[in-house]
Coordinates of C-alpha atoms in Angstrom, one line a residue:
M241 CA -28.0 -4.4 184.4
H242 CA -27.0 -7.9 185.6
M243 CA -23.7 -8.7 184.0
A244 CA -23.1 -12.1 182.5
D245 CA -19.9 -14.1 183.0
A246 CA -19.0 -13.8 179.3
L247 CA -18.1 -10.1 179.9
I248 CA -15.8 -10.7 182.9
S249 CA -12.3 -12.2 183.3
P250 CA -11.5 -14.4 186.3
A251 CA -9.0 -11.7 187.5
V252 CA -11.6 -8.9 187.5
G253 CA -14.4 -11.2 188.7
G254 CA -12.3 -12.5 191.6
T255 CA -11.2 -9.0 192.6
M256 CA -14.7 -7.7 192.7
W257 CA -15.8 -10.8 194.7
V258 CA -13.1 -9.8 197.3
V259 CA -14.2 -6.2 197.3
S260 CA -17.9 -7.0 197.7
A261 CA -17.1 -9.5 200.4
G262 CA -15.1 -6.9 202.3
L263 CA -17.9 -4.4 202.0
I264 CA -20.4 -7.0 203.3
A265 CA -18.1 -7.6 206.3
Y266 CA -17.8 -3.9 206.9
C267 CA -21.6 -3.5 206.8
A268 CA -22.1 -6.4 209.1
R269 CA -19.8 -4.9 211.7
K270 CA -21.6 -1.5 211.5
L271 CA -25.0 -3.2 211.9
Q272 CA -23.9 -5.3 214.9
Q273 CA -23.1 -2.0 216.7
A274 CA -26.7 -0.6 216.4
M275 CA -29.0 -3.4 215.2
K276 CA -32.6 -3.1 216.2
D277 CA -35.2 -5.9 216.3
S278 CA -37.5 -4.0 213.9
L279 CA -34.8 -4.0 211.2
V280 CA -34.9 -7.7 210.7
P281 CA -38.5 -8.1 209.2
L282 CA -37.9 -4.9 207.2
M283 CA -34.8 -6.4 205.6
G284 CA -36.7 -9.6 204.7
V285 CA -39.8 -8.1 203.3
L286 CA -38.0 -5.3 201.4
G287 CA -35.6 -7.9 199.9
A288 CA -38.6 -9.9 198.7
F289 CA -40.1 -6.7 197.3
I290 CA -37.0 -5.8 195.4
F291 CA -36.6 -9.3 194.0
A292 CA -40.1 -9.2 192.6
S293 CA -39.7 -5.7 191.3
Q294 CA -36.6 -6.6 189.4
M295 CA -38.7 -9.1 187.4
I296 CA -40.7 -6.3 185.9
N297 CA -38.9 -4.8 182.9
F298 CA -40.6 -1.6 181.7
S299 CA -40.2 -0.4 178.0
I300 CA -38.2 2.7 177.2
P301 CA -40.2 4.5 174.5
L302 CA -38.7 5.0 171.1
T303 CA -35.6 2.8 171.9
G304 CA -36.7 -0.8 171.7
S305 CA -35.1 -1.3 175.1
S306 CA -36.4 -1.9 178.6
G307 CA -35.2 -1.5 182.2
H308 CA -35.9 -2.7 185.6
L309 CA -35.5 -1.3 189.1
G310 CA -32.2 -1.7 190.8
G311 CA -33.7 -1.2 194.2
G312 CA -30.5 0.0 196.0
L313 CA -31.8 3.5 196.6
I314 CA -35.2 2.3 197.9
L315 CA -33.4 0.0 200.4
S316 CA -31.0 2.7 201.4
V317 CA -33.7 5.2 202.2
L318 CA -35.7 2.7 204.2
L319 CA -33.0 0.7 205.9
G320 CA -29.9 2.8 205.8
P321 CA -26.9 2.1 203.6
H322 CA -25.3 -0.8 205.5
A323 CA -28.5 -3.0 205.8
A324 CA -29.4 -2.0 202.2
F325 CA -26.1 -3.3 200.9
I326 CA -26.5 -6.6 202.6
V327 CA -30.1 -7.0 201.3
I328 CA -29.2 -6.1 197.7
A329 CA -26.3 -8.6 197.9
S330 CA -28.9 -11.2 199.1
V331 CA -31.2 -10.4 196.2
L332 CA -28.4 -10.7 193.6
T333 CA -27.1 -13.9 195.1
V334 CA -30.5 -15.6 195.0
Q335 CA -31.0 -14.4 191.4
A336 CA -27.6 -15.7 190.2
L337 CA -27.8 -19.1 192.0
F338 CA -31.4 -20.1 191.5
F339 CA -32.7 -18.2 188.5
A340 CA -29.6 -17.8 186.3
D341 CA -30.0 -14.1 186.3
G342 CA -26.5 -12.6 186.3
G343 CA -23.3 -14.7 186.3
L344 CA -21.6 -16.3 189.3
L345 CA -18.2 -14.9 188.3
A346 CA -19.8 -11.5 187.7
L347 CA -21.7 -11.6 191.0
G348 CA -19.2 -9.3 192.8
C349 CA -19.4 -6.8 189.9
N350 CA -23.2 -6.8 190.0
I351 CA -23.2 -6.3 193.8
I352 CA -20.9 -3.3 193.5
N353 CA -22.7 -1.8 190.5
L354 CA -26.2 -2.2 191.9
G355 CA -25.4 -2.0 195.6
F356 CA -22.4 0.1 196.4
F357 CA -23.1 3.1 194.2
P358 CA -26.7 3.7 195.4
A359 CA -26.0 2.9 199.0
F360 CA -22.7 4.6 199.6
I361 CA -22.6 7.4 196.9
A362 CA -26.1 8.3 195.7
Y363 CA -27.9 8.0 199.1
P364 CA -25.6 9.9 201.4
F365 CA -24.2 12.4 199.0
I366 CA -27.2 13.1 196.7
Y367 CA -30.5 12.0 198.3
R368 CA -30.0 13.1 201.9
P369 CA -28.7 16.6 201.2
I370 CA -31.5 17.3 198.7
A371 CA -34.3 15.6 200.7
G372 CA -33.2 17.2 204.0
K373 CA -34.7 16.3 207.3
G374 CA -38.2 17.3 206.4
R375 CA -40.9 15.2 204.7
G376 CA -41.7 17.7 202.0
A377 CA -43.0 15.8 199.0
R378 CA -41.4 18.0 196.3
R379 CA -37.9 17.7 197.8
A380 CA -38.2 14.0 198.4
W381 CA -39.3 13.3 194.8
M382 CA -36.6 15.5 193.4
A383 CA -34.0 13.8 195.6
A384 CA -35.1 10.4 194.6
V385 CA -34.9 11.1 190.8
V386 CA -31.5 12.8 190.9
A387 CA -30.0 10.2 193.2
A388 CA -31.4 7.3 191.2
V389 CA -30.1 8.8 187.9
I390 CA -26.6 9.4 189.3
G391 CA -26.4 6.0 191.0
L392 CA -27.4 4.2 187.8
Q393 CA -25.1 6.2 185.7
L394 CA -22.2 5.2 188.0
G395 CA -23.4 1.6 187.8
A396 CA -23.5 1.7 184.0
L397 CA -20.0 3.2 184.0
G398 CA -18.9 0.4 186.3
V399 CA -20.2 -2.2 183.8
V400 CA -18.2 -0.6 180.9
L401 CA -15.0 -0.3 183.0
E402 CA -15.2 -3.9 184.3
T403 CA -15.8 -5.2 180.8
K404 CA -12.8 -3.1 179.4
L405 CA -10.5 -4.3 182.2
S406 CA -11.5 -7.9 181.6
G407 CA -10.5 -7.7 178.0
I408 CA -12.2 -10.9 177.0
S409 CA -14.9 -9.3 174.8
E410 CA -14.5 -7.3 171.6
L411 CA -16.8 -4.5 172.8
P412 CA -15.3 -1.1 171.8
V413 CA -15.3 0.9 175.0
N414 CA -16.3 4.3 173.5
A415 CA -19.3 3.0 171.5
F416 CA -20.4 0.8 174.5
L417 CA -20.2 3.8 176.8
L418 CA -22.2 6.1 174.4
L419 CA -25.0 3.6 174.5
M420 CA -24.9 2.5 178.1
L421 CA -25.0 6.0 179.7
P422 CA -28.0 7.5 177.8
I423 CA -30.2 4.4 178.1
H424 CA -29.5 4.1 181.8
L425 CA -30.3 7.8 182.2
A426 CA -33.8 7.1 181.1
I427 CA -34.0 3.9 183.3
G428 CA -32.7 5.9 186.2
A429 CA -35.4 8.5 185.9
V430 CA -38.1 5.8 186.1
E431 CA -36.3 4.2 189.1
G432 CA -36.3 7.6 190.8
L433 CA -40.0 8.0 190.4
A434 CA -40.6 4.5 191.7
T435 CA -38.4 5.2 194.6
A436 CA -40.2 8.3 195.5
A437 CA -43.5 6.5 195.3
V438 CA -42.4 3.8 197.6
V439 CA -41.0 6.3 200.1
A440 CA -44.2 8.3 199.9
F441 CA -46.2 5.1 200.8
V442 CA -44.0 4.4 203.8
A443 CA -44.1 8.0 204.9
K444 CA -47.8 7.9 205.0
A445 CA -48.1 4.4 206.6
R446 CA -45.4 4.8 209.2
P447 CA -43.3 8.0 209.0
D448 CA -40.8 6.9 211.7
V449 CA -39.6 4.0 209.5
L450 CA -37.9 6.6 207.4
D451 CA -35.5 7.2 210.3
A452 CA -34.1 3.7 209.7
A453 CA -30.8 5.1 208.6
S454 CA -30.2 6.4 212.1
G455 CA -32.0 3.6 213.9
P456 CA -35.5 2.3 213.1
V457 CA -38.5 2.2 215.4
E458 CA -38.1 -0.2 218.3
S459 CA -41.5 -1.8 218.2
R460 CA -42.3 -4.5 215.6
A461 CA -45.9 -3.6 215.9
G462 CA -45.1 -0.1 214.8
I463 CA -43.8 -1.3 211.4
R464 CA -46.6 -3.8 210.8
P465 CA -48.4 -1.7 208.2
V466 CA -45.2 -1.3 206.1
V467 CA -44.3 -5.0 206.5
I468 CA -47.8 -6.2 205.5
G469 CA -48.0 -3.7 202.6
M470 CA -44.6 -4.7 201.2
A471 CA -45.3 -8.4 201.6
M472 CA -48.6 -8.1 199.7
A473 CA -46.9 -6.0 197.0
A474 CA -44.1 -8.6 196.6
L475 CA -46.6 -11.5 196.2
I476 CA -48.8 -9.6 193.7
I477 CA -45.8 -8.3 191.6
G478 CA -44.0 -11.7 191.6
G479 CA -47.0 -13.8 191.1
V480 CA -49.1 -11.8 188.6
I481 CA -47.7 -8.5 187.5
S482 CA -44.5 -10.3 186.4
W483 CA -46.5 -11.6 183.4
F484 CA -46.6 -8.1 182.0
A485 CA -42.8 -7.5 181.9
S486 CA -41.6 -5.9 178.7
T487 CA -40.2 -8.4 176.1
H488 CA -37.6 -5.8 174.9
P489 CA -33.9 -6.4 175.8
D490 CA -32.8 -4.6 178.9
G491 CA -30.4 -1.6 178.8
L492 CA -27.2 -3.7 178.9
E493 CA -28.4 -6.2 176.3
W494 CA -29.6 -3.4 174.1
S495 CA -26.3 -1.6 174.4
I496 CA -24.4 -4.8 173.5
A497 CA -26.7 -5.4 170.5
G498 CA -26.1 -1.8 169.4
V499 CA -22.4 -2.4 169.2
T500 CA -22.2 -6.0 168.1
G501 CA -25.6 -6.7 166.4
T502 CA -26.4 -9.4 169.0
E503 CA -27.7 -9.2 172.6
E504 CA -25.2 -11.7 173.9
V505 CA -21.4 -11.9 173.8
A506 CA -19.7 -15.2 173.0
G507 CA -18.9 -17.1 176.2
S508 CA -15.4 -17.7 177.3
S509 CA -14.0 -21.3 177.1
G510 CA -11.8 -20.8 180.1
A511 CA -11.8 -23.4 182.9
V512 CA -13.2 -21.0 185.5
H513 CA -16.1 -20.0 183.2
R514 CA -16.9 -23.6 182.4
K515 CA -16.9 -24.7 186.0
L516 CA -19.1 -21.8 187.2
A517 CA -21.5 -22.5 184.3
A518 CA -21.7 -26.1 185.4
V519 CA -22.4 -25.0 189.0
R520 CA -25.2 -22.6 187.9
E521 CA -26.7 -25.3 185.7
K522 CA -27.2 -27.5 188.8
T523 CA -28.4 -24.7 191.2
A524 CA -30.7 -22.8 188.9
F525 CA -34.0 -24.7 189.4
L526 CA -36.0 -22.0 187.6
P527 CA -33.7 -20.5 185.0
D528 CA -34.8 -17.3 183.4
Y529 CA -37.7 -17.2 185.9
G530 CA -39.5 -20.2 184.5
F531 CA -39.7 -24.0 184.4
K532 CA -36.8 -25.8 182.7
A533 CA -37.4 -26.8 179.2
T534 CA -37.5 -30.5 180.1
E535 CA -40.3 -29.9 182.6
V536 CA -42.8 -28.4 180.2
E537 CA -44.1 -29.4 176.8
S538 CA -41.7 -28.2 174.1
V539 CA -42.9 -25.9 171.4
P540 CA -42.4 -27.0 167.8
A541 CA -39.7 -25.0 166.1
E542 CA -42.0 -23.8 163.3
N543 CA -44.5 -22.4 165.9
A544 CA -41.7 -20.8 168.0
A545 CA -40.5 -18.8 164.9
A546 CA -44.0 -17.8 163.8
G547 CA -44.1 -14.4 165.5
P548 CA -43.1 -12.3 168.5
E549 CA -43.3 -13.5 172.1
P550 CA -46.8 -13.3 173.5
W551 CA -47.6 -10.4 175.9
P552 CA -48.7 -10.7 178.6
A553 CA -46.7 -13.9 179.1
V554 CA -49.1 -15.7 181.4
A555 CA -47.1 -18.6 182.7
A556 CA -47.2 -20.7 185.9
G557 CA -43.4 -20.9 185.9
T558 CA -43.1 -17.1 186.1
S559 CA -45.5 -17.0 189.0
V560 CA -43.7 -19.8 190.8
A561 CA -40.4 -18.1 190.3
G562 CA -41.6 -14.8 191.5
I563 CA -43.1 -16.2 194.7
A564 CA -40.3 -18.7 195.4
G565 CA -37.6 -16.2 194.8
G566 CA -39.3 -13.7 197.1
L567 CA -39.6 -16.2 199.8
I568 CA -36.0 -17.4 199.5
T569 CA -34.8 -13.7 199.5
F570 CA -37.0 -13.0 202.5
G571 CA -35.4 -15.9 204.4
L572 CA -31.9 -15.1 203.4
A573 CA -32.2 -11.4 204.4
C574 CA -33.9 -12.3 207.7
L575 CA -31.2 -14.8 208.4
A576 CA -28.6 -12.2 207.9
G577 CA -30.5 -9.8 210.1
F578 CA -30.8 -12.3 212.9
A579 CA -27.2 -13.3 212.7
L580 CA -26.1 -9.6 213.1
K581 CA -28.3 -8.9 216.1
P582 CA -26.2 -8.2 219.2
R583 CA -26.3 -11.1 221.6
R584 CA -27.8 -10.2 225.0
T585 CA -25.9 -11.6 227.9
N586 CA -27.6 -12.3 231.3
I587 CA -25.6 -11.0 234.2

């Protein structure tokens, strides 16, 4: 559900940049008031895990579409909403700048759609009331599925409204909405199950980490099993399992194709769009999670059109992108965490 710049006007994109920056500042202030040392490595490793997980598109049966995890709810349950929002903003920024996944103008929209709704709506108002304070498996799984579905529905609605307010595409809002909401209902159900599975792993490895929303465990040694487990998962998913991602268009592309007949909307020729496209061309060293075309042997046109894309797509570029992106996200999220730690003064 990463929006491209072609859907967004400068006015809407700029406004959402300001809103997301304001929310990041708010979250930073809240974290500075109660930041614990143990939160920093968790932010880094979970950021890398979500980056890698978002590379895995899973097919939605009978639709010809696919989806991927948003990750906002997983982060909120394990880190609390304020740290979760900063981490998901880090993930989306790395994807847009270095991997050409999501537009730079649309970055603020993507941060709100994939970060705000799960962290500040789905988690506090849906997940926590249903899951309760206990660790009952049934309630936790139900809470994760319901909260993920609602969070993703709100995000899909946000995409449609932001596109409509921008007014630079010819997507009819009613038809677009009627495709976006049902397909993201299915994607949300899968995300809910994945969220519940991750939370169940953490609950088994280190139950007190689940208290991160109110203040995580003080000892870094106490969270070591979770940090090691998530780091290994991020490496394996980004380096190997990413080869097995579905080749079907994601829910947003599928919805656009259902309305227009093509998965992409014609790009705007405005000055802002052109300048941001030029910036991304320079910063994206692994566009679309692979080596640039000039860095690998090109495929003859007749062979490229001979059949469907190979699956699994075993490619060194994909593995490099998964591992490099995870490391960059880890570093950025940790840097944010260190910057927000309260400074101790010697008296």
